[in-house]
Coordinates of C-alpha atoms and ligand atoms in Angstrom, one line a residue:
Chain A
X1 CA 363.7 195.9 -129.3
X2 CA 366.3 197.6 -131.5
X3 CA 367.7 195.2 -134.2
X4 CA 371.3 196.7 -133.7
X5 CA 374.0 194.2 -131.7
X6 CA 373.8 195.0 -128.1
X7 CA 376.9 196.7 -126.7
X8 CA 377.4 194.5 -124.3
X9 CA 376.1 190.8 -124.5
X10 CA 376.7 187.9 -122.1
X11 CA 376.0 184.5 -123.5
X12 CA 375.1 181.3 -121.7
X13 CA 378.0 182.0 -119.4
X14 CA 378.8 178.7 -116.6
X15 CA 381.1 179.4 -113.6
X16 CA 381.8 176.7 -111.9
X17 CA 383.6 176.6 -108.8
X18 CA 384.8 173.4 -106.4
X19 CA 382.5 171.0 -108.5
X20 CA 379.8 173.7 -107.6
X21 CA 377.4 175.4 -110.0
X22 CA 378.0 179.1 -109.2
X23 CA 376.4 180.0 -112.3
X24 CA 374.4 178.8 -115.0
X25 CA 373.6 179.4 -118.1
X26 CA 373.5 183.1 -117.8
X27 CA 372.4 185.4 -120.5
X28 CA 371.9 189.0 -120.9
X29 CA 372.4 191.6 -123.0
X30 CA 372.9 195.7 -123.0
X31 CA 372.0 198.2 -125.5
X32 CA 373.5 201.6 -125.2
X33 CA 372.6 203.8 -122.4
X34 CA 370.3 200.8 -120.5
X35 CA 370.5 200.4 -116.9
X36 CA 369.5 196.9 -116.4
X37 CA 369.2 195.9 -112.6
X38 CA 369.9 192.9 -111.4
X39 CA 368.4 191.3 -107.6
X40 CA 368.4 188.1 -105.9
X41 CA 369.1 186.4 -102.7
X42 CA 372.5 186.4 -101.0
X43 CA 374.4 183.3 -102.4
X44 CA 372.9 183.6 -105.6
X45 CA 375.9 184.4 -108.0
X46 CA 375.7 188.2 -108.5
X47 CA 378.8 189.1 -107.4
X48 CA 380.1 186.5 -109.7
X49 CA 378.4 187.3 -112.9
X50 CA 379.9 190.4 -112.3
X51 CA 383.1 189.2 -111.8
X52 CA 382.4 187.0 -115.0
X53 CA 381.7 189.9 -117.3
X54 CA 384.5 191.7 -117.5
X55 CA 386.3 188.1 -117.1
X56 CA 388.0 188.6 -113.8
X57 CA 386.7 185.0 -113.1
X58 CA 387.0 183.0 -116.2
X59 CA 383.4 181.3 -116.9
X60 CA 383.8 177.5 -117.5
X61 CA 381.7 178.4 -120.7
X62 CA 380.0 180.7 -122.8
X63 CA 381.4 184.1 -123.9
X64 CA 380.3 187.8 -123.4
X65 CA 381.0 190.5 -126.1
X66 CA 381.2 194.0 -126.0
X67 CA 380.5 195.9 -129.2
X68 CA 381.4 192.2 -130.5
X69 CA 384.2 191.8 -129.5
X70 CA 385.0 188.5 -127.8
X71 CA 386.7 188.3 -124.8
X72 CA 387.1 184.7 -125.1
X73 CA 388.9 185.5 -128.5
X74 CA 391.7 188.2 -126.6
X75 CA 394.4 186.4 -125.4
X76 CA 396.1 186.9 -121.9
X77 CA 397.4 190.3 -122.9
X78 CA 394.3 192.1 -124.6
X79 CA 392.3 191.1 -121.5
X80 CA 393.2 194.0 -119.6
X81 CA 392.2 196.3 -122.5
X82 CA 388.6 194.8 -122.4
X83 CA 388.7 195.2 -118.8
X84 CA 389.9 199.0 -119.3
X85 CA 386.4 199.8 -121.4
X86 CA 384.3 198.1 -118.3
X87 CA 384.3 200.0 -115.1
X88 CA 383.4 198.1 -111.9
X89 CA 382.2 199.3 -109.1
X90 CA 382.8 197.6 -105.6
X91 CA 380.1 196.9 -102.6
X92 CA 383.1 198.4 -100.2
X93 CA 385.0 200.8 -102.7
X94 CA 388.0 199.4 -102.6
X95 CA 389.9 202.2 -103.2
X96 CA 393.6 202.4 -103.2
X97 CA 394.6 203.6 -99.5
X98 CA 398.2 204.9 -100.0
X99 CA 396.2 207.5 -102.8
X100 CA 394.6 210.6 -101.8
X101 CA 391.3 210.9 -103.9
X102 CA 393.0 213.4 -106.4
X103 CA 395.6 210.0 -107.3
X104 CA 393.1 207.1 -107.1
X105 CA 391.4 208.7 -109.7
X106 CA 394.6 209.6 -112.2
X107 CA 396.8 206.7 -111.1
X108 CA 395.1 204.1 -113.8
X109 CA 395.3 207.2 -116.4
X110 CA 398.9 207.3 -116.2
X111 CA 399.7 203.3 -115.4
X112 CA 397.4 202.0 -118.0
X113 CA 396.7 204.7 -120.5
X114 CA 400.1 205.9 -120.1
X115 CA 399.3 209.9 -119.8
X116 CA 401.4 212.4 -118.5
X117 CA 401.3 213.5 -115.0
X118 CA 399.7 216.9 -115.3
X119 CA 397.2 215.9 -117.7
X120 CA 396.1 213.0 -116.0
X121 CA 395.2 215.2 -112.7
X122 CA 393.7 217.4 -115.2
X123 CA 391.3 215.1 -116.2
X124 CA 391.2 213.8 -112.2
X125 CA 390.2 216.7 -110.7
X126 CA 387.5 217.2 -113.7
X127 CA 386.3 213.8 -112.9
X128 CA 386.3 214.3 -109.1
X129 CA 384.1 217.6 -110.0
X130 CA 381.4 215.8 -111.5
X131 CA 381.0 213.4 -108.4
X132 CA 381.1 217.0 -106.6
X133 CA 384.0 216.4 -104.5
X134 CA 386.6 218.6 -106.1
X135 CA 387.3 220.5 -102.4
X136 CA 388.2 216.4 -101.0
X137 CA 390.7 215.9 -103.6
X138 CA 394.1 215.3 -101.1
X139 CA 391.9 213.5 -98.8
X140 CA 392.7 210.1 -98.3
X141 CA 390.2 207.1 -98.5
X142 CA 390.7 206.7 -94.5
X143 CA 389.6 210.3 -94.3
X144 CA 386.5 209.9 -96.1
X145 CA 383.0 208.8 -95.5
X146 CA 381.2 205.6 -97.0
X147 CA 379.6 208.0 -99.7
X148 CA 382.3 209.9 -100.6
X149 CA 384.5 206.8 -101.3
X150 CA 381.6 205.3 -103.1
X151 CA 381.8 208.4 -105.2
X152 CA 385.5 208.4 -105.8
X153 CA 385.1 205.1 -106.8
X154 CA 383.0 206.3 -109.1
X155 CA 384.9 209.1 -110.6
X156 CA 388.1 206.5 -110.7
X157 CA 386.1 204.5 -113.0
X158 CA 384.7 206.9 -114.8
X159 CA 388.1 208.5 -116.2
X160 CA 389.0 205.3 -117.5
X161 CA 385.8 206.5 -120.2
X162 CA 384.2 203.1 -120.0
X163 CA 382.0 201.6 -122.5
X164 CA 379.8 199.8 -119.8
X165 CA 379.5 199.7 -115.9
X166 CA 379.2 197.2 -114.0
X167 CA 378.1 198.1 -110.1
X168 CA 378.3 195.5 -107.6
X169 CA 375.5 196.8 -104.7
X170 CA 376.8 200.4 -104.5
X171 CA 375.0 201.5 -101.6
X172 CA 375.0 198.0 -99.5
X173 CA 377.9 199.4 -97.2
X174 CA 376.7 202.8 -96.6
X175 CA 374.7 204.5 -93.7
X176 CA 371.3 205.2 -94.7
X177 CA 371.7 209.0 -94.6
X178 CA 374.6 208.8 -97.4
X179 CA 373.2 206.4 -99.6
X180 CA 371.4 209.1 -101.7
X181 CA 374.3 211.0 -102.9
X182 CA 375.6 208.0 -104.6
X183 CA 372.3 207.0 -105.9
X184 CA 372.4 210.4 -106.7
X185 CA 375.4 210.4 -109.2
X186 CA 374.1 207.0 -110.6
X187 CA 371.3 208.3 -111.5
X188 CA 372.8 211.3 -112.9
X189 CA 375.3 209.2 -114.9
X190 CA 372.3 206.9 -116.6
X191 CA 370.3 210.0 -117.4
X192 CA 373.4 210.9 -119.5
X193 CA 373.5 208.0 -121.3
X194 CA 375.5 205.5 -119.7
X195 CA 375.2 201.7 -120.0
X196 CA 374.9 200.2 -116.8
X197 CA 374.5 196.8 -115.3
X198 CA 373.6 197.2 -111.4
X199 CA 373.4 195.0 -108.4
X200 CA 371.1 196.8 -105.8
X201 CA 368.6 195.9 -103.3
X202 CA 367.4 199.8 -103.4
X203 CA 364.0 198.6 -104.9
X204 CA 362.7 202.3 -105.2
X205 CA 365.6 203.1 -107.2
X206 CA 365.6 200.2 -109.4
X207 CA 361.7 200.6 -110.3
X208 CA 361.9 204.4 -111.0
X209 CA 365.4 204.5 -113.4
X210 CA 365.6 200.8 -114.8
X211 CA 364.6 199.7 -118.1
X212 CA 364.6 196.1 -116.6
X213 CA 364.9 194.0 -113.8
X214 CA 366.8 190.9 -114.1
X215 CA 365.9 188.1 -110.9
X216 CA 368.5 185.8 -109.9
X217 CA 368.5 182.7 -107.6
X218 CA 370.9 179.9 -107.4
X219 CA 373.1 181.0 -109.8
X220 CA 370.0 181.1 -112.7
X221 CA 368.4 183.9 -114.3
X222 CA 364.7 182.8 -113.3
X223 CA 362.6 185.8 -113.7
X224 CA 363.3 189.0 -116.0
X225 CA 361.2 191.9 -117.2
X226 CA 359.8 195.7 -117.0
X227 CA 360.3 197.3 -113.6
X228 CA 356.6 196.3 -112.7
X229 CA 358.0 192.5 -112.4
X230 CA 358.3 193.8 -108.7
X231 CA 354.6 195.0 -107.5
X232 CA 353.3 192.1 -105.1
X233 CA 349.3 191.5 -106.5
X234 CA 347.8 188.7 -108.1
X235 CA 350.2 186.8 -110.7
X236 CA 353.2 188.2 -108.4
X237 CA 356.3 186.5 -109.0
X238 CA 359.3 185.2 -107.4
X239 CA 361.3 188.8 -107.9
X240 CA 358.3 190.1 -106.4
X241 CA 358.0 187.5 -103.2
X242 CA 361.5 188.9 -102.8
X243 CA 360.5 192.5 -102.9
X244 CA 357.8 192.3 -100.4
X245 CA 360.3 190.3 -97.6
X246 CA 362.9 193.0 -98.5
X247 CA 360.3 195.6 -97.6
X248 CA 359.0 194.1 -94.8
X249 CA 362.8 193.6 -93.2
X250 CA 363.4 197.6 -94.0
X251 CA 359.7 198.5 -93.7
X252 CA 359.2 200.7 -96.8
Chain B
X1 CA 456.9 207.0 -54.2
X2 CA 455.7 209.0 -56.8
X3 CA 452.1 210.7 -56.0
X4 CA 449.2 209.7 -58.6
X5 CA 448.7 212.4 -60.3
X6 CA 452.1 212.6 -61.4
X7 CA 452.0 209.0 -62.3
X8 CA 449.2 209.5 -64.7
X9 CA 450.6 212.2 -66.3
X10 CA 453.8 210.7 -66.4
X11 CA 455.5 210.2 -70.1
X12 CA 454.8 206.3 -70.3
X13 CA 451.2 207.3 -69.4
X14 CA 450.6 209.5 -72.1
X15 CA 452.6 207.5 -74.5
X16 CA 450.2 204.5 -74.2
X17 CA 446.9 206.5 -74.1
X18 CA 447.8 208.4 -77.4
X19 CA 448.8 204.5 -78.6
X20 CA 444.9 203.3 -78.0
X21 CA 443.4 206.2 -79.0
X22 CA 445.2 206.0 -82.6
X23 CA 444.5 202.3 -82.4
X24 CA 441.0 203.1 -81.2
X25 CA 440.9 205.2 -84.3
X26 CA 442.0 202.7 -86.7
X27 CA 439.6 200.4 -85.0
X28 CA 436.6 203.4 -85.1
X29 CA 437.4 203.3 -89.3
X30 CA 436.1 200.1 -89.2
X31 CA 432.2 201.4 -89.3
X32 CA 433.3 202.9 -92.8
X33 CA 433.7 199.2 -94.2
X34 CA 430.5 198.2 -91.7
X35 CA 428.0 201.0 -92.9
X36 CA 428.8 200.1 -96.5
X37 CA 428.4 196.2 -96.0
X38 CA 425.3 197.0 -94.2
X39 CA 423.5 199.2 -97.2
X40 CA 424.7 196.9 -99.9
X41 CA 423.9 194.1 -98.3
X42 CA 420.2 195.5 -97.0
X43 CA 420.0 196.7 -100.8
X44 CA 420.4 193.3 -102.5
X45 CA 418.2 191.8 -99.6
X46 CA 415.6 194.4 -100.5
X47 CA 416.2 193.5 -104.8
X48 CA 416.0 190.0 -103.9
X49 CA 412.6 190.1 -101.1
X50 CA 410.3 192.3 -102.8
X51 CA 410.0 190.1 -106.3
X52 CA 410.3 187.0 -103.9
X53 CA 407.2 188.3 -102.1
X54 CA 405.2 189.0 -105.1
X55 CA 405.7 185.6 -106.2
X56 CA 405.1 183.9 -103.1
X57 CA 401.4 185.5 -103.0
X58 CA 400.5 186.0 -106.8
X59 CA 402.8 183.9 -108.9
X60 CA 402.2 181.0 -110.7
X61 CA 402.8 177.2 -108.5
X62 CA 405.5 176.8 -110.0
X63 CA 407.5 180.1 -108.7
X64 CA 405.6 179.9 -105.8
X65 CA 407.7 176.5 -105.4
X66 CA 410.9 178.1 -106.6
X67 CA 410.7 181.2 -104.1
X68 CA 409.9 178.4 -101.4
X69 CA 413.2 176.9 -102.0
X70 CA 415.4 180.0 -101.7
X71 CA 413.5 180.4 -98.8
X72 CA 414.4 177.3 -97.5
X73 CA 418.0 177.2 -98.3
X74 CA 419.0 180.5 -97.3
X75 CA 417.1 180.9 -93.9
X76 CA 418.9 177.2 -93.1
X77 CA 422.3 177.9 -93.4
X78 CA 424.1 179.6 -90.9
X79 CA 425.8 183.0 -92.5
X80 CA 429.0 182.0 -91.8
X81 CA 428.4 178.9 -93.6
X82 CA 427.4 180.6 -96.3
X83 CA 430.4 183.6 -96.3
X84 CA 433.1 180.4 -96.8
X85 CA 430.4 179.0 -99.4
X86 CA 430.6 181.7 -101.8
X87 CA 434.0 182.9 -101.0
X88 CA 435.9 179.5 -100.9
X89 CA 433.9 177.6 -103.3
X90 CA 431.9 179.5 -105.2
X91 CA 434.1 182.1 -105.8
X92 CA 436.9 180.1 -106.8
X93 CA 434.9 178.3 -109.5
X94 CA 433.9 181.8 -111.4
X95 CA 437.9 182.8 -110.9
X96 CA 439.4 179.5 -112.2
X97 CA 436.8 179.7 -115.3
X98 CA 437.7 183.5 -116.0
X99 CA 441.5 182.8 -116.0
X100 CA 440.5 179.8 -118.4
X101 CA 438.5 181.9 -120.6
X102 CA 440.8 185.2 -120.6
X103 CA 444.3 184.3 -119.4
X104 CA 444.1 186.9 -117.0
X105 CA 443.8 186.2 -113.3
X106 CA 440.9 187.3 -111.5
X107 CA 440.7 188.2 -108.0
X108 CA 437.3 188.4 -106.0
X109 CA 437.1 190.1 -102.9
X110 CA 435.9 189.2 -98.6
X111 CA 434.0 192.5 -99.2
X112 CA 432.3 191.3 -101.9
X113 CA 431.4 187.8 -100.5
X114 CA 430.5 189.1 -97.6
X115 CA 428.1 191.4 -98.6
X116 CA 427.0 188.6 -101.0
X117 CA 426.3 186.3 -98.3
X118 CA 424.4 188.9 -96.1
X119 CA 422.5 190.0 -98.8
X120 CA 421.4 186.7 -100.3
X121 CA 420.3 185.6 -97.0
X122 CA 418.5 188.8 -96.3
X123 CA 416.6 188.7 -99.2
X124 CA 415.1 185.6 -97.8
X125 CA 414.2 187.4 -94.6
X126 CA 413.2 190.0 -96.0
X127 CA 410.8 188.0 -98.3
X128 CA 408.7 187.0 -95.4
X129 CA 408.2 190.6 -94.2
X130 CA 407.0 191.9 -97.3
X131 CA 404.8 188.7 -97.6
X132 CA 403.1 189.4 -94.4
X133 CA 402.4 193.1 -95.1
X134 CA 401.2 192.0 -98.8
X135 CA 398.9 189.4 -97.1
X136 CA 397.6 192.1 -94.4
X137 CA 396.0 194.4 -97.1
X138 CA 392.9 194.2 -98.1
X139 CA 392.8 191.5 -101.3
X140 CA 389.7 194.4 -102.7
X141 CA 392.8 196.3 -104.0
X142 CA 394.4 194.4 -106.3
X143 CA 390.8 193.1 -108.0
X144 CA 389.9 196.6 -108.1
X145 CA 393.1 197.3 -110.2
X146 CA 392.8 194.4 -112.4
X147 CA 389.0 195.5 -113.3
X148 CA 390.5 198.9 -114.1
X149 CA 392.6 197.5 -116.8
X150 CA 395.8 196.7 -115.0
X151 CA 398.2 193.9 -116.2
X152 CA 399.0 191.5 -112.7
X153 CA 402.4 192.5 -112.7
X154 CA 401.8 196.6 -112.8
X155 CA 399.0 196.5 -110.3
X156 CA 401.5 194.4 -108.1
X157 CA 404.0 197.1 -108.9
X158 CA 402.1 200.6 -108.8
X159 CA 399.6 199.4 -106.4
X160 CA 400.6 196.6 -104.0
X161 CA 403.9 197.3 -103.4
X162 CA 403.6 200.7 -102.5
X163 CA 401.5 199.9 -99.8
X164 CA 403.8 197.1 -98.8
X165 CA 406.4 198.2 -98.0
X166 CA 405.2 201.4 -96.5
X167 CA 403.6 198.8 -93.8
X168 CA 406.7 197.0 -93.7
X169 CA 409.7 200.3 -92.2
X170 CA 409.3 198.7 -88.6
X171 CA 409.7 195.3 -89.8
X172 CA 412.7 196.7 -92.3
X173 CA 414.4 198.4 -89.4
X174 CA 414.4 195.4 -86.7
X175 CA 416.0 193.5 -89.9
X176 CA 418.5 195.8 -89.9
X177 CA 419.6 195.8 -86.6
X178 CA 419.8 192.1 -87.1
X179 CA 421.9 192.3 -90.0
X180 CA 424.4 195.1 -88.8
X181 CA 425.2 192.4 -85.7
X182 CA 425.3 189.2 -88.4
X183 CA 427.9 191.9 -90.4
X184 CA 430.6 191.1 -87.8
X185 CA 430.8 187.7 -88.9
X186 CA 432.8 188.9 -91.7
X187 CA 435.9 189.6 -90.2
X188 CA 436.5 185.8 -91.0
X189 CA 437.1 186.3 -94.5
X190 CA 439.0 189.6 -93.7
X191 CA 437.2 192.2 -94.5
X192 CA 438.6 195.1 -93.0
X193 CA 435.4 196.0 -90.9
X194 CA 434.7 196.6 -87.1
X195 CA 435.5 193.2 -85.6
X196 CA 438.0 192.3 -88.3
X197 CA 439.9 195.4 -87.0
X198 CA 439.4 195.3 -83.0
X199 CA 440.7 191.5 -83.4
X200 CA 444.1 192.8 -85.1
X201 CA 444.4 195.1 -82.0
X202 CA 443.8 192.5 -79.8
X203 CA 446.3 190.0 -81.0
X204 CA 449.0 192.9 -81.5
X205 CA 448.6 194.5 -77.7
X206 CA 447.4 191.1 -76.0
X207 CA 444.7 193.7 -74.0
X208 CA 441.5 192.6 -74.7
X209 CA 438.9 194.7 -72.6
X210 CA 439.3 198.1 -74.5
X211 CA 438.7 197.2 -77.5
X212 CA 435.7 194.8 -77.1
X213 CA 434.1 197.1 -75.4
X214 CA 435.2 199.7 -78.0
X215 CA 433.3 197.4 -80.8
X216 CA 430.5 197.0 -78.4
X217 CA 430.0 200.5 -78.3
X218 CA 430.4 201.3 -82.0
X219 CA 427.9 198.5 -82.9
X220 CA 425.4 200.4 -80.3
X221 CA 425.9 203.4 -81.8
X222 CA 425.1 202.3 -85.5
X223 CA 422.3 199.9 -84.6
X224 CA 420.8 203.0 -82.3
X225 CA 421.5 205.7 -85.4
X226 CA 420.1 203.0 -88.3
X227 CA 417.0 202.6 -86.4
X228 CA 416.5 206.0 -85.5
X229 CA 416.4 206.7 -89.3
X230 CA 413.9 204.2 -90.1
X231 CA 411.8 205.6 -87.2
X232 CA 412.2 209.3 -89.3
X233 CA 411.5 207.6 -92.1
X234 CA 408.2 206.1 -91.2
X235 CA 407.1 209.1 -89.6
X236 CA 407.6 211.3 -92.5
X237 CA 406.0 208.5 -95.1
X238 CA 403.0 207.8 -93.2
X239 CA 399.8 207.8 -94.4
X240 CA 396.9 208.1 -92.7
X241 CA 394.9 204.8 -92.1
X242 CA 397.6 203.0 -93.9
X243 CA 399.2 200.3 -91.3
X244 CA 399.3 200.4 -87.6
X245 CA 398.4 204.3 -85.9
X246 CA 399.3 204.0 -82.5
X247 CA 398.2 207.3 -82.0
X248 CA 394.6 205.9 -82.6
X249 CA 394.4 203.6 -79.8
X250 CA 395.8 206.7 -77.5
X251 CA 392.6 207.7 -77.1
X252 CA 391.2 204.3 -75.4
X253 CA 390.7 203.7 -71.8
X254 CA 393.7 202.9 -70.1
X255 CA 393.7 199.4 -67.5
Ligands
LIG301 N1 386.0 181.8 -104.6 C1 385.0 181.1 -104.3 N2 385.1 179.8 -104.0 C2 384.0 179.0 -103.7 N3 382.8 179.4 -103.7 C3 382.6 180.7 -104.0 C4 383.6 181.6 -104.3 N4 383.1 182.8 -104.6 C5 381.8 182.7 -104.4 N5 381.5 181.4 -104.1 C6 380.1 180.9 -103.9 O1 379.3 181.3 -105.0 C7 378.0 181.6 -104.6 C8 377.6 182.9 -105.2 O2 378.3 183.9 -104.6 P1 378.2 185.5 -105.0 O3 378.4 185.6 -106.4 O4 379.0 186.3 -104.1 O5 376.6 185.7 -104.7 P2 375.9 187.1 -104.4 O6 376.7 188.2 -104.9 O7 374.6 186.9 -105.2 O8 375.6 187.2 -103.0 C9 378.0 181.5 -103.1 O9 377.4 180.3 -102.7 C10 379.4 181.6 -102.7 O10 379.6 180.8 -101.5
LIG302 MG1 377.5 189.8 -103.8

């Protein structure tokens, strides 16, 4: 444990949707360059802690800061500039479809940074090199495959330099042949010291790069801890009940 | 007796065919004042629609509730209602304050009503098309812009839009073949467009016939023309997997 304030720190965050408890009580915190993974049943509020975190849903209470900073405290208006430092990544890419790859990437450069045309392709095409898909950039998203959206997606968030990402199960959408390239690049992009808060139900990913596993059920933290939370044995918890259903449904 | 062919060559003959065809002409001029109705009227439609839309999907209730209304009024009132509306009452009231206000008189034109009324009421119209094609995207998008860091209103703008109206040409071009045939309605006010015309020939020569079928014609010709455009257009603009290929589906078993 470092003594330093985490970068990124969600505190005792409620969402609460209908008169139902989506979340609650959530807490969790980030220090530079972890890659914190977070599993759980379907239903259980991942998607929407996600959502929380970079305030797209407003939680009914508690706060999250990154670097300290408050995004309660930012009105209406500095909202999007907190959102601009977190990049989120999306179970089925949504990327924009009247963009070929070259402009999904740039076109948040030059509509929310406000860069010029040439430079923000500049920094597109470098971005779209990193995800190694510099020979797709006029392609549009119809004309790509699950993993190379995935990985535009990627690049598009990356340009924006975030502080923190946030991925919302990656890989769930993709054939099993294509899921490594983007597991690839993730893996990659943690190695280089990116902070990153993943959803993901790749358990062999999870237990080889992550500095911690965060188990979530019914909308409440319940179990978190080192990677080995998941082995099945004696003293096994819930995360790892979970594990050993997931890999008897994909047999691995 | 005179044989035909010398009758239809004969002097009277030729005197009243070059008559219609100048009249024709004068009538044919008509499309001048119809074309420009037409694009200032499908302009303010498009001005008016396109905010309307955004509204109606990601505005607050309360513009939600205000868009609903223009809706509701404008798609209710027949346009010929409307055209004596603004012109006769509506009009008059900004021309009675300005000679109030600046002692000099102020005179408002049919055109300008006209194109008024066709506009106003097209914007309603064309709100509803560019809701449906707004509702018919994916709703991924615009989260996906807001977690990047856009506002509401420049992801709505840059990214929703875009795609929008792209989706929307055919939609756009059966609205205005709708609206170029609503445009004859302003000969009322006496604008000196294609039906105001053919009904001063009419009542000049007392034939009839000619010069319905003359406006009939033109009308074809400018609807067919108009539309043929927008086709070009959403040919050229398309992108691919963005709206309806019909291509695609030419590869499926036919019945
Ligand atoms: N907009 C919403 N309105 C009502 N209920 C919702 C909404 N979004 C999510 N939920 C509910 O919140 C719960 C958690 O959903 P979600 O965060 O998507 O879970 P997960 O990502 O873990 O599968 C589910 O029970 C879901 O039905
Ligand atoms: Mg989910």
């Amino acid at each position: 444990m470092t003594s330093t304030t985490p970068l990124l720190e969600v505190s005792r965050i409620s969402r609460i949707i209908d008169g139902k408890t989506i979340l609650d009580d959530v807490s969790l915190s980030l220090n530079k360059g972890d890659l914190k993974v977070v599993i759980g049943p379907s239903g259980g509020g991942k998607s929407t802690l996600l959502q929380c975190i970079n305030f797209l849903q407003v939680p009914n209470s508690g706060d999250v800061f990154l670097a300290g900073q408050s995004a309660r405290a930012m009105g209406r208006r500095n909202i999007c500039g907190f959102r601009q430092k977190i990049g989120m990544i999306f179970q089925d890419f949504n990327l924009f479809d009247h963009l070929n790859a070259l402009d999904n990437v740039a076109v948040a450069l030059r509509k929310v940074k406000g860069e010029k045309k040439v430079q923000a392709r500049k920094r597109a095409m470098s971005e779209l090199e990193r995800v190694g898909l510099a020979d797709k950039f006029h392609l549009y998203p119809s004309q790509l495959s699950g993993g190379q959206k995935q990985r535009v997606s990627l690049a598009r968030a990356l340009a924006m330099d975030p502080m923190v990402m946030l991925l919302d199960e990656p890989t769930s959408a993709l054939d099993p042949e294509l899921i490594g390239e983007v597991l690839n690049v993730i893996a990659q992009l943690s190695l280089s010291g990116m902070t990153m808060l993943m959803v993901t139900h790749q358990i062999g990913f999870a237990r080889h790069l992550t500095t911690e596993i965060i188990f979530m059920e019914e909308g409440r933290v319940v179990e978190t801890g080192p990677p080995e939370l998941l082995e099945a044995g004696p003293g096994g918890g819930r995360a790892a009940d979970f594990c050993a259903k997931l890999a008897e449904v994909t047999g691995r | 007796m005179t044989p035909p062919a010398a009758s239809l060559l004969s002097p009277e003959t030729l005197a009243s065919l070059s008559e219609f065809l100048q009249s024709a002409l004068f009538v044919a001029q008509g499309c001048g004042y119809t074309v420009a109705l037409i694009l200032l009227a499908m302009s303010i439609g498009l001005a008016v629609g396109l905010p309307l839309s955004a509204f109606q999907v990601y505005g607050p209730k309360w513009t939600r509730r205000l868009a609903g209304l223009y809706i509701w009024f404008f798609r209710g009132i027949p346009i010929l209602v409307l055209m004596f509306m603004i012109y006769f009452g509506f009009f008059n009231i900004i021309e009675s304050v300005c000679l109030k206000w600046s002692g000099k008189p102020l005179t408002l034109s049919p055109f300008l009503a006209s194109v008024l009324a066709l506009g106003l009421a097209s914007g309603a119209y064309q709100s509803q098309i560019f809701k449906g094609a707004i509702l018919s995207l994916p709703s991924g998008q615009f989260r996906a812009a807001l977690a990047m860091g856009f506002s509401r209103t420049s992801a709505i703008v840059s990214i929703v839009l875009p795609q929008a109206m792209r989706i929307s040409i055919p939609a756009w071009s059966n609205e205005y073949s709708i609206l170029l045939k609503d445009s004859a309605v302003a000969y009322v006010l006496g604008t000196m467009e294609i039906m105001a015309r053919t009904r001063f020939m009419t009542s000049l020569t007392f034939t009839h016939t000619p010069y319905y079928l003359l406006a009939g014609l033109l009308y074809y010709l400018l609807t067919w023309l108009g539309v043929k455009m927008l086709n070009r257009l959403d040919k050229m603009t398309r992108i691919p997997g963005l709206g309806h290929d019909l291509k695609a589906e030419d590869h499926l078993q036919a019945d």
